[in-house]
């Protein structure tokens, strides 16, 4: 797929607890990206409180869209198409972004493209800051590891918008495991960044936590690891009042990273992938980024940190690639809270 028609896409993303809007040119050049995070609001609940999230989106979505346009020094007249996250995500949250995007489409007459959030995460690897040197676009066949709070899966991409799901998690997603273990270690929410921070001062080899290799499959499993950390914590608490939190965090993080890394490399070899792509919230993890960057068998694409966790630039990029291939949604589309990537269709 070469020589796609040029287009400037404005995208809205409200699938979980971030209200986001971004403008991206030709699926790659980031003109603006605004993310209003609700993290502090949900931190007191130890996780996302769905009803609070949707009401917060109602408050934030209009100013966030206005800010994205202002940051790019553009008006809606400069936009060629709109994209919106259609799912998966929290229904009440998705509805807010969807209605905003439909309102913009009605008001301007611009075409609207409904985008799968997971497809968006993968496309974050195509985006670069406008003005930066243009990094090479990922090349197919591409082995794509998607690791977020709700999903962990390995997909082979043989072309744009084409996903062959090779494996996924049998239980907890990688990000979910980080969040649950962080709670167990009484570290802050969200768990990924707080485990990473604690792990920096810890010994990753102190505790020998299990790795679920699930030989012969490309699936993942993290619940055994989580239980093993729980048992270790219980034993340690019998012996002392203070937990070696840094060593526990570092050993846990290493167990997750080892599995994600080795299974991705093995799958890339097995399926003859040219390159590797790592995306989703957990791709912000420093240890994971380091291990992939330290090998030189496959070129690796990992989004910049600001585009790893939820944002709208990724939705704009995926929306562009859909729009350029003629995918436009009707204005009566519904949100799809459980929409798997395997069902997006080309
Ligand atoms: O992609 P994302 O922002 O939202 C979903 O679509 O789920 O991912 C959020 C997940 C959370 O579980 C969070 O703990 C994890 O990504 N995460 C990290 C890091 N930053 C965010 N996990 C490990 N290390 C990090 N630095
Ligand atoms: Zn996400």
mmCIF file of C-alpha atoms and ligand atoms in Angstrom:
data_model
loop_
_atom_site.group_PDB
_atom_site.id
_atom_site.type_symbol
_atom_site.label_atom_id
_atom_site.label_comp_id
_atom_site.label_asym_id
_atom_site.label_seq_id
_atom_site.Cartn_x
_atom_site.Cartn_y
_atom_site.Cartn_z
ATOM 1 C CA UNK A 1 0.000 0.000 0.000
ATOM 2 C CA UNK A 2 1.928 3.042 -1.243
ATOM 3 C CA UNK A 3 1.023 6.582 -2.239
ATOM 4 C CA UNK A 4 -1.966 7.045 0.027
ATOM 5 C CA UNK A 5 -3.888 10.251 -0.510
ATOM 6 C CA UNK A 6 -2.787 13.047 1.807
ATOM 7 C CA UNK A 7 -5.178 13.952 4.619
ATOM 8 C CA UNK A 8 -5.255 15.729 7.930
ATOM 9 C CA UNK A 9 -7.235 13.803 10.532
ATOM 10 C CA UNK A 10 -8.655 15.090 13.807
ATOM 11 C CA UNK A 11 -9.306 12.243 16.237
ATOM 12 C CA UNK A 12 -11.149 11.958 19.542
ATOM 13 C CA UNK A 13 -10.373 9.238 22.093
ATOM 14 C CA UNK A 14 -12.361 8.634 25.305
ATOM 15 C CA UNK A 15 -12.282 4.855 25.755
ATOM 16 C CA UNK A 16 -11.158 4.820 29.384
ATOM 17 C CA UNK A 17 -9.975 7.606 31.657
ATOM 18 C CA UNK A 18 -8.115 9.916 29.286
ATOM 19 C CA UNK A 19 -9.989 12.542 27.267
ATOM 20 C CA UNK A 20 -7.869 13.092 24.169
ATOM 21 C CA UNK A 21 -7.862 14.872 20.844
ATOM 22 C CA UNK A 22 -5.082 15.007 18.251
ATOM 23 C CA UNK A 23 -4.426 16.138 14.710
ATOM 24 C CA UNK A 24 -2.153 14.028 12.528
ATOM 25 C CA UNK A 25 -1.161 14.547 8.906
ATOM 26 C CA UNK A 26 -0.965 11.613 6.519
ATOM 27 C CA UNK A 27 -1.096 9.116 9.372
ATOM 28 C CA UNK A 28 2.338 10.079 10.660
ATOM 29 C CA UNK A 29 3.142 13.730 11.346
ATOM 30 C CA UNK A 30 1.786 14.836 14.709
ATOM 31 C CA UNK A 31 0.486 18.416 14.544
ATOM 32 C CA UNK A 32 -1.040 18.460 18.036
ATOM 33 C CA UNK A 33 -2.009 16.077 20.810
ATOM 34 C CA UNK A 34 -3.923 16.955 23.968
ATOM 35 C CA UNK A 35 -4.596 14.443 26.738
ATOM 36 C CA UNK A 36 -6.653 15.379 29.802
ATOM 37 C CA UNK A 37 -5.833 12.704 32.325
ATOM 38 C CA UNK A 38 -8.259 11.685 35.072
ATOM 39 C CA UNK A 39 -5.547 9.706 36.848
ATOM 40 C CA UNK A 40 -5.641 11.727 40.051
ATOM 41 C CA UNK A 41 -9.415 11.414 40.292
ATOM 42 C CA UNK A 42 -9.345 7.612 39.948
ATOM 43 C CA UNK A 43 -6.234 7.091 42.089
ATOM 44 C CA UNK A 44 -8.331 7.371 45.250
ATOM 45 C CA UNK A 45 -10.421 4.377 44.067
ATOM 46 C CA UNK A 46 -7.304 2.347 43.124
ATOM 47 C CA UNK A 47 -8.648 1.935 39.581
ATOM 48 C CA UNK A 48 -10.946 3.534 37.005
ATOM 49 C CA UNK A 49 -14.447 4.286 38.314
ATOM 50 C CA UNK A 50 -16.544 4.058 35.106
ATOM 51 C CA UNK A 51 -19.352 6.465 35.949
ATOM 52 C CA UNK A 52 -16.960 9.106 37.219
ATOM 53 C CA UNK A 53 -14.903 8.630 34.039
ATOM 54 C CA UNK A 54 -17.783 9.280 31.641
ATOM 55 C CA UNK A 55 -18.918 12.378 33.496
ATOM 56 C CA UNK A 56 -15.381 13.728 33.487
ATOM 57 C CA UNK A 57 -15.211 13.151 29.721
ATOM 58 C CA UNK A 58 -18.369 15.268 29.349
ATOM 59 C CA UNK A 59 -16.601 18.113 31.125
ATOM 60 C CA UNK A 60 -13.296 17.792 29.266
ATOM 61 C CA UNK A 61 -14.087 16.779 25.711
ATOM 62 C CA UNK A 62 -14.999 20.169 24.212
ATOM 63 C CA UNK A 63 -12.040 22.098 25.684
ATOM 64 C CA UNK A 64 -9.698 19.276 24.672
ATOM 65 C CA UNK A 65 -10.843 19.446 21.030
ATOM 66 C CA UNK A 66 -10.540 23.253 21.070
ATOM 67 C CA UNK A 67 -7.029 22.976 22.520
ATOM 68 C CA UNK A 68 -5.920 20.459 19.890
ATOM 69 C CA UNK A 69 -7.037 22.808 17.103
ATOM 70 C CA UNK A 70 -5.432 25.811 18.792
ATOM 71 C CA UNK A 71 -2.131 23.994 19.382
ATOM 72 C CA UNK A 72 -1.941 23.067 15.694
ATOM 73 C CA UNK A 73 -2.981 26.630 14.683
ATOM 74 C CA UNK A 74 -5.793 25.132 12.624
ATOM 75 C CA UNK A 75 -9.561 25.361 12.378
ATOM 76 C CA UNK A 76 -12.035 22.658 11.420
ATOM 77 C CA UNK A 77 -11.837 24.001 7.845
ATOM 78 C CA UNK A 78 -8.276 22.637 7.665
ATOM 79 C CA UNK A 79 -9.331 19.089 8.575
ATOM 80 C CA UNK A 80 -10.084 16.412 5.937
ATOM 81 C CA UNK A 81 -11.677 13.719 8.093
ATOM 82 C CA UNK A 82 -12.570 12.849 11.670
ATOM 83 C CA UNK A 83 -11.712 9.671 13.551
ATOM 84 C CA UNK A 84 -13.087 8.411 16.834
ATOM 85 C CA UNK A 85 -12.466 5.447 19.091
ATOM 86 C CA UNK A 86 -15.477 3.168 18.652
ATOM 87 C CA UNK A 87 -14.251 0.460 21.055
ATOM 88 C CA UNK A 88 -13.191 -1.507 22.968
ATOM 89 C CA UNK A 89 -13.511 0.411 26.223
ATOM 90 C CA UNK A 90 -15.976 1.572 28.838
ATOM 91 C CA UNK A 91 -19.373 2.071 27.170
ATOM 92 C CA UNK A 92 -20.225 5.286 29.008
ATOM 93 C CA UNK A 93 -16.818 6.765 28.219
ATOM 94 C CA UNK A 94 -16.863 5.762 24.550
ATOM 95 C CA UNK A 95 -20.305 7.340 24.079
ATOM 96 C CA UNK A 96 -19.002 10.786 25.054
ATOM 97 C CA UNK A 97 -16.242 10.794 22.425
ATOM 98 C CA UNK A 98 -18.535 9.230 19.847
ATOM 99 C CA UNK A 99 -21.175 11.906 20.302
ATOM 100 C CA UNK A 100 -18.562 14.638 20.141
ATOM 101 C CA UNK A 101 -17.215 13.215 16.877
ATOM 102 C CA UNK A 102 -20.706 12.796 15.415
ATOM 103 C CA UNK A 103 -21.521 16.382 16.367
ATOM 104 C CA UNK A 104 -18.361 17.594 14.613
ATOM 105 C CA UNK A 105 -19.179 15.471 11.558
ATOM 106 C CA UNK A 106 -22.736 16.801 11.391
ATOM 107 C CA UNK A 107 -21.634 20.379 11.887
ATOM 108 C CA UNK A 108 -18.859 20.288 9.284
ATOM 109 C CA UNK A 109 -19.940 17.598 6.838
ATOM 110 C CA UNK A 110 -16.556 15.891 7.281
ATOM 111 C CA UNK A 111 -16.363 12.095 6.934
ATOM 112 C CA UNK A 112 -16.132 10.110 10.188
ATOM 113 C CA UNK A 113 -14.102 6.949 10.706
ATOM 114 C CA UNK A 114 -14.755 4.657 13.690
ATOM 115 C CA UNK A 115 -11.460 3.198 14.943
ATOM 116 C CA UNK A 116 -10.618 0.198 17.093
ATOM 117 C CA UNK A 117 -8.596 1.364 20.117
ATOM 118 C CA UNK A 118 -6.181 -1.588 19.840
ATOM 119 C CA UNK A 119 -5.564 -0.852 16.168
ATOM 120 C CA UNK A 120 -4.861 2.690 17.342
ATOM 121 C CA UNK A 121 -2.226 1.481 19.810
ATOM 122 C CA UNK A 122 -0.433 -0.347 16.998
ATOM 123 C CA UNK A 123 -0.541 2.719 14.750
ATOM 124 C CA UNK A 124 1.048 4.876 17.443
ATOM 125 C CA UNK A 125 4.311 3.416 16.148
ATOM 126 C CA UNK A 126 3.799 5.243 12.838
ATOM 127 C CA UNK A 127 3.478 8.681 14.445
ATOM 128 C CA UNK A 128 6.341 11.148 14.866
ATOM 129 C CA UNK A 129 6.456 14.748 16.077
ATOM 130 C CA UNK A 130 6.116 17.106 13.091
ATOM 131 C CA UNK A 131 9.441 18.880 12.628
ATOM 132 C CA UNK A 132 11.479 15.849 13.785
ATOM 133 C CA UNK A 133 13.488 13.820 11.306
ATOM 134 C CA UNK A 134 11.028 11.429 9.672
ATOM 135 C CA UNK A 135 11.717 7.990 11.153
ATOM 136 C CA UNK A 136 11.312 4.982 8.849
ATOM 137 C CA UNK A 137 7.788 3.565 8.829
ATOM 138 C CA UNK A 138 7.395 0.003 10.126
ATOM 139 C CA UNK A 139 7.793 -2.570 7.351
ATOM 140 C CA UNK A 140 5.652 -5.660 6.810
ATOM 141 C CA UNK A 141 5.564 -8.482 7.703
ATOM 142 C CA UNK A 142 5.624 -7.057 11.189
ATOM 143 C CA UNK A 143 5.396 -8.911 14.506
ATOM 144 C CA UNK A 144 3.291 -6.666 16.740
ATOM 145 C CA UNK A 145 3.256 -7.034 20.515
ATOM 146 C CA UNK A 146 0.350 -5.122 22.033
ATOM 147 C CA UNK A 147 0.532 -4.811 25.816
ATOM 148 C CA UNK A 148 -1.949 -2.566 27.592
ATOM 149 C CA UNK A 149 -4.078 -2.515 30.708
ATOM 150 C CA UNK A 150 -6.780 -4.672 29.163
ATOM 151 C CA UNK A 151 -4.988 -6.609 26.420
ATOM 152 C CA UNK A 152 -1.825 -8.563 25.723
ATOM 153 C CA UNK A 153 -1.585 -10.031 22.275
ATOM 154 C CA UNK A 154 0.790 -10.939 19.491
ATOM 155 C CA UNK A 155 -0.355 -10.148 15.970
ATOM 156 C CA UNK A 156 1.341 -10.704 12.649
ATOM 157 C CA UNK A 157 0.698 -7.728 10.360
ATOM 158 C CA UNK A 158 1.300 -8.599 6.716
ATOM 159 C CA UNK A 159 -0.096 -5.269 5.513
ATOM 160 C CA UNK A 160 -1.901 -2.190 6.810
ATOM 161 C CA UNK A 161 -5.073 -2.992 8.783
ATOM 162 C CA UNK A 162 -4.363 -6.731 8.560
ATOM 163 C CA UNK A 163 -3.924 -8.638 11.805
ATOM 164 C CA UNK A 164 -3.375 -12.333 12.322
ATOM 165 C CA UNK A 165 -3.741 -12.930 16.023
ATOM 166 C CA UNK A 166 -1.184 -15.540 17.033
ATOM 167 C CA UNK A 167 -1.748 -15.430 20.759
ATOM 168 C CA UNK A 168 -3.221 -13.476 23.623
ATOM 169 C CA UNK A 169 -3.346 -13.622 27.388
ATOM 170 C CA UNK A 170 -5.168 -16.516 28.987
ATOM 171 C CA UNK A 171 -5.835 -14.509 32.142
ATOM 172 C CA UNK A 172 -4.464 -11.091 33.172
ATOM 173 C CA UNK A 173 -3.188 -8.575 30.634
ATOM 174 C CA UNK A 174 0.419 -7.462 31.213
ATOM 175 C CA UNK A 175 -0.656 -3.990 32.402
ATOM 176 C CA UNK A 176 -3.276 -5.540 34.667
ATOM 177 C CA UNK A 177 -0.560 -7.710 36.248
ATOM 178 C CA UNK A 178 1.540 -4.590 36.884
ATOM 179 C CA UNK A 179 -1.486 -2.858 38.437
ATOM 180 C CA UNK A 180 -2.424 -5.827 40.656
ATOM 181 C CA UNK A 181 1.112 -6.466 41.888
ATOM 182 C CA UNK A 182 1.547 -2.740 42.579
ATOM 183 C CA UNK A 183 -1.550 -2.890 44.788
ATOM 184 C CA UNK A 184 -0.136 -5.938 46.559
ATOM 185 C CA UNK A 185 3.117 -4.084 47.225
ATOM 186 C CA UNK A 186 1.158 -0.991 48.275
ATOM 187 C CA UNK A 187 2.702 1.078 45.503
ATOM 188 C CA UNK A 188 0.688 3.802 43.808
ATOM 189 C CA UNK A 189 -1.854 3.677 40.979
ATOM 190 C CA UNK A 190 -1.359 3.180 38.070
ATOM 191 C CA UNK A 191 0.838 0.221 38.832
ATOM 192 C CA UNK A 192 3.122 0.166 35.788
ATOM 193 C CA UNK A 193 4.984 3.410 36.433
ATOM 194 C CA UNK A 194 5.160 2.804 40.206
ATOM 195 C CA UNK A 195 6.573 -0.725 39.784
ATOM 196 C CA UNK A 196 9.081 0.611 37.267
ATOM 197 C CA UNK A 197 10.180 3.318 39.690
ATOM 198 C CA UNK A 198 10.513 0.911 42.633
ATOM 199 C CA UNK A 199 12.318 -1.626 40.428
ATOM 200 C CA UNK A 200 15.030 0.871 39.537
ATOM 201 C CA UNK A 201 16.568 0.462 42.977
ATOM 202 C CA UNK A 202 15.905 -3.256 43.225
ATOM 203 C CA UNK A 203 17.679 -6.530 42.456
ATOM 204 C CA UNK A 204 15.815 -8.284 39.617
ATOM 205 C CA UNK A 205 17.493 -11.595 40.438
ATOM 206 C CA UNK A 206 16.659 -11.765 44.146
ATOM 207 C CA UNK A 207 13.328 -13.577 43.745
ATOM 208 C CA UNK A 208 12.996 -16.354 41.187
ATOM 209 C CA UNK A 209 9.429 -15.763 40.063
ATOM 210 C CA UNK A 210 7.976 -18.188 37.489
ATOM 211 C CA UNK A 211 7.782 -17.454 33.780
ATOM 212 C CA UNK A 212 4.805 -19.023 31.990
ATOM 213 C CA UNK A 213 6.403 -19.912 28.655
ATOM 214 C CA UNK A 214 3.327 -21.855 27.447
ATOM 215 C CA UNK A 215 5.582 -23.720 24.990
ATOM 216 C CA UNK A 216 4.126 -24.386 21.564
ATOM 217 C CA UNK A 217 1.716 -21.440 21.791
ATOM 218 C CA UNK A 218 1.981 -17.677 21.415
ATOM 219 C CA UNK A 219 -0.301 -17.077 24.371
ATOM 220 C CA UNK A 220 0.621 -15.357 27.621
ATOM 221 C CA UNK A 221 -0.362 -15.958 31.228
ATOM 222 C CA UNK A 222 0.473 -13.682 34.147
ATOM 223 C CA UNK A 223 -1.844 -14.865 36.908
ATOM 224 C CA UNK A 224 0.589 -17.555 38.167
ATOM 225 C CA UNK A 225 3.301 -14.931 38.458
ATOM 226 C CA UNK A 226 0.960 -12.619 40.365
ATOM 227 C CA UNK A 227 0.020 -15.457 42.783
ATOM 228 C CA UNK A 228 3.655 -16.293 43.264
ATOM 229 C CA UNK A 229 4.392 -12.677 44.267
ATOM 230 C CA UNK A 230 1.427 -12.837 46.663
ATOM 231 C CA UNK A 231 2.776 -16.001 48.356
ATOM 232 C CA UNK A 232 6.259 -14.526 48.603
ATOM 233 C CA UNK A 233 4.843 -11.351 50.196
ATOM 234 C CA UNK A 234 2.899 -13.444 52.734
ATOM 235 C CA UNK A 235 6.027 -15.420 53.682
ATOM 236 C CA UNK A 236 8.136 -12.262 53.948
ATOM 237 C CA UNK A 237 5.522 -10.586 56.145
ATOM 238 C CA UNK A 238 5.713 -13.493 58.604
ATOM 239 C CA UNK A 239 9.410 -12.785 59.047
ATOM 240 C CA UNK A 240 9.589 -9.003 58.958
ATOM 241 C CA UNK A 241 7.481 -5.857 59.133
ATOM 242 C CA UNK A 242 9.225 -4.257 56.191
ATOM 243 C CA UNK A 243 8.964 -5.717 52.705
ATOM 244 C CA UNK A 244 11.874 -5.610 50.234
ATOM 245 C CA UNK A 245 9.560 -3.759 47.856
ATOM 246 C CA UNK A 246 12.302 -2.714 45.424
ATOM 247 C CA UNK A 247 13.614 -6.253 44.944
ATOM 248 C CA UNK A 248 10.088 -7.658 44.661
ATOM 249 C CA UNK A 249 9.150 -5.044 42.046
ATOM 250 C CA UNK A 250 12.378 -5.575 40.085
ATOM 251 C CA UNK A 251 12.062 -9.376 40.136
ATOM 252 C CA UNK A 252 8.404 -9.222 39.088
ATOM 253 C CA UNK A 253 9.100 -6.733 36.302
ATOM 254 C CA UNK A 254 11.944 -8.883 34.991
ATOM 255 C CA UNK A 255 9.691 -11.949 34.867
ATOM 256 C CA UNK A 256 7.087 -10.059 32.782
ATOM 257 C CA UNK A 257 9.654 -8.463 30.487
ATOM 258 C CA UNK A 258 11.522 -11.762 29.885
ATOM 259 C CA UNK A 259 8.350 -13.493 28.732
ATOM 260 C CA UNK A 260 7.112 -10.637 26.532
ATOM 261 C CA UNK A 261 10.514 -10.259 24.920
ATOM 262 C CA UNK A 262 11.369 -13.909 24.263
ATOM 263 C CA UNK A 263 7.919 -14.854 23.014
ATOM 264 C CA UNK A 264 7.884 -11.907 20.597
ATOM 265 C CA UNK A 265 11.367 -12.649 19.234
ATOM 266 C CA UNK A 266 10.528 -16.350 18.812
ATOM 267 C CA UNK A 267 7.278 -15.530 17.002
ATOM 268 C CA UNK A 268 9.080 -13.028 14.758
ATOM 269 C CA UNK A 269 11.581 -15.743 13.789
ATOM 270 C CA UNK A 270 8.915 -18.395 13.298
ATOM 271 C CA UNK A 271 6.728 -16.235 11.042
ATOM 272 C CA UNK A 272 9.567 -14.618 9.097
ATOM 273 C CA UNK A 273 8.768 -11.086 10.317
ATOM 274 C CA UNK A 274 11.042 -8.332 9.018
ATOM 275 C CA UNK A 275 10.518 -6.033 11.977
ATOM 276 C CA UNK A 276 8.979 -5.847 15.431
ATOM 277 C CA UNK A 277 6.487 -3.348 16.832
ATOM 278 C CA UNK A 278 5.779 -2.953 20.548
ATOM 279 C CA UNK A 279 2.832 -0.770 21.621
ATOM 280 C CA UNK A 280 0.268 -0.172 24.379
ATOM 281 C CA UNK A 281 0.666 1.303 27.864
ATOM 282 C CA UNK A 282 3.218 -1.299 28.981
ATOM 283 C CA UNK A 283 5.487 -0.361 26.055
ATOM 284 C CA UNK A 284 6.315 2.722 28.169
ATOM 285 C CA UNK A 285 8.208 0.373 30.484
ATOM 286 C CA UNK A 286 11.898 1.233 30.469
ATOM 287 C CA UNK A 287 13.129 -2.332 31.007
ATOM 288 C CA UNK A 288 10.948 -3.604 28.165
ATOM 289 C CA UNK A 289 12.122 -0.853 25.801
ATOM 290 C CA UNK A 290 15.740 -1.513 26.751
ATOM 291 C CA UNK A 291 15.667 -5.259 26.143
ATOM 292 C CA UNK A 292 14.076 -4.866 22.697
ATOM 293 C CA UNK A 293 16.495 -2.098 21.751
ATOM 294 C CA UNK A 294 19.502 -4.103 22.919
ATOM 295 C CA UNK A 295 19.036 -6.802 20.261
ATOM 296 C CA UNK A 296 19.930 -6.226 16.632
ATOM 297 C CA UNK A 297 18.254 -9.144 14.912
ATOM 298 C CA UNK A 298 15.082 -7.145 14.139
ATOM 299 C CA UNK A 299 14.508 -3.404 13.729
ATOM 300 C CA UNK A 300 12.111 -2.453 16.537
ATOM 301 C CA UNK A 301 9.453 0.263 16.514
ATOM 302 C CA UNK A 302 8.276 1.510 19.903
ATOM 303 C CA UNK A 303 6.194 4.702 20.112
ATOM 304 C CA UNK A 304 7.572 7.751 21.933
ATOM 305 C CA UNK A 305 6.645 7.639 25.634
ATOM 306 C CA UNK A 306 3.789 10.153 25.278
ATOM 307 C CA UNK A 307 2.105 7.916 22.702
ATOM 308 C CA UNK A 308 2.406 4.598 24.588
ATOM 309 C CA UNK A 309 -0.488 5.198 26.966
ATOM 310 C CA UNK A 310 -3.902 6.287 25.704
ATOM 311 C CA UNK A 311 -3.892 9.253 23.329
ATOM 312 C CA UNK A 312 -5.739 10.382 20.208
ATOM 313 C CA UNK A 313 -2.755 10.622 17.846
ATOM 314 C CA UNK A 314 -2.786 6.837 17.535
ATOM 315 C CA UNK A 315 -6.499 6.945 16.662
ATOM 316 C CA UNK A 316 -5.841 9.628 14.060
ATOM 317 C CA UNK A 317 -3.100 7.501 12.490
ATOM 318 C CA UNK A 318 -5.230 4.347 12.339
ATOM 319 C CA UNK A 319 -8.156 6.483 11.163
ATOM 320 C CA UNK A 320 -6.005 7.895 8.374
ATOM 321 C CA UNK A 321 -4.988 4.460 7.128
ATOM 322 C CA UNK A 322 -8.664 3.402 7.123
ATOM 323 C CA UNK A 323 -9.847 6.637 5.481
ATOM 324 C CA UNK A 324 -7.145 6.419 2.799
ATOM 325 C CA UNK A 325 -8.436 2.956 1.918
ATOM 326 C CA UNK A 326 -11.999 4.195 1.658
ATOM 327 C CA UNK A 327 -13.316 3.179 5.071
ATOM 328 C CA UNK A 328 -15.847 5.755 6.190
ATOM 329 C CA UNK A 329 -18.454 5.118 8.885
ATOM 330 C CA UNK A 330 -22.137 6.003 8.826
ATOM 331 C CA UNK A 331 -23.329 8.545 11.363
ATOM 332 C CA UNK A 332 -25.494 5.929 13.107
ATOM 333 C CA UNK A 333 -22.517 3.824 14.292
ATOM 334 C CA UNK A 334 -22.685 2.561 17.837
ATOM 335 C CA UNK A 335 -19.868 2.135 20.350
ATOM 336 C CA UNK A 336 -18.470 -1.407 20.622
ATOM 337 C CA UNK A 337 -17.237 -1.905 24.215
ATOM 338 C CA UNK A 338 -15.882 -5.451 23.615
ATOM 339 C CA UNK A 339 -14.697 -5.142 19.986
ATOM 340 C CA UNK A 340 -11.681 -7.454 19.439
ATOM 341 C CA UNK A 341 -8.917 -6.446 17.034
ATOM 342 C CA UNK A 342 -9.454 -9.739 15.218
ATOM 343 C CA UNK A 343 -12.866 -8.454 14.069
ATOM 344 C CA UNK A 344 -11.963 -5.044 12.684
ATOM 345 C CA UNK A 345 -12.066 -6.095 9.042
ATOM 346 C CA UNK A 346 -10.103 -4.559 6.190
HETATM 347 O O1 LIG B 1 -2.732 1.454 26.864
HETATM 348 P P1 LIG B 1 -3.132 1.975 28.190
HETATM 349 O O2 LIG B 1 -2.852 3.420 28.511
HETATM 350 O O3 LIG B 1 -4.642 1.750 28.471
HETATM 351 C C1 LIG B 1 -5.328 0.620 28.011
HETATM 352 O O4 LIG B 1 -5.725 0.637 26.823
HETATM 353 O O5 LIG B 1 -5.419 -0.329 28.807
HETATM 354 O O6 LIG B 1 -2.386 1.041 29.241
HETATM 355 C C2 LIG B 1 -2.486 1.242 30.610
HETATM 356 C C3 LIG B 1 -1.638 0.195 31.285
HETATM 357 C C4 LIG B 1 -1.801 0.192 32.806
HETATM 358 O O7 LIG B 1 -2.026 -1.137 33.221
HETATM 359 C C5 LIG B 1 -0.460 0.727 33.290
HETATM 360 O O8 LIG B 1 -0.086 0.219 34.560
HETATM 361 C C6 LIG B 1 0.477 0.243 32.197
HETATM 362 O O9 LIG B 1 -0.241 0.423 31.005
HETATM 363 N N1 LIG B 1 1.709 1.037 32.171
HETATM 364 C C7 LIG B 1 2.932 0.536 32.422
HETATM 365 C C8 LIG B 1 3.829 1.629 32.396
HETATM 366 N N2 LIG B 1 3.120 2.759 32.098
HETATM 367 C C9 LIG B 1 1.812 2.376 31.968
HETATM 368 N N3 LIG B 1 3.328 -0.714 32.681
HETATM 369 C C10 LIG B 1 4.639 -0.912 32.929
HETATM 370 N N4 LIG B 1 5.555 0.080 32.945
HETATM 371 C C11 LIG B 1 5.211 1.365 32.681
HETATM 372 N N5 LIG B 1 6.115 2.327 32.686
HETATM 373 ZN ZN1 LIG B 2 -5.212 1.848 25.533
#
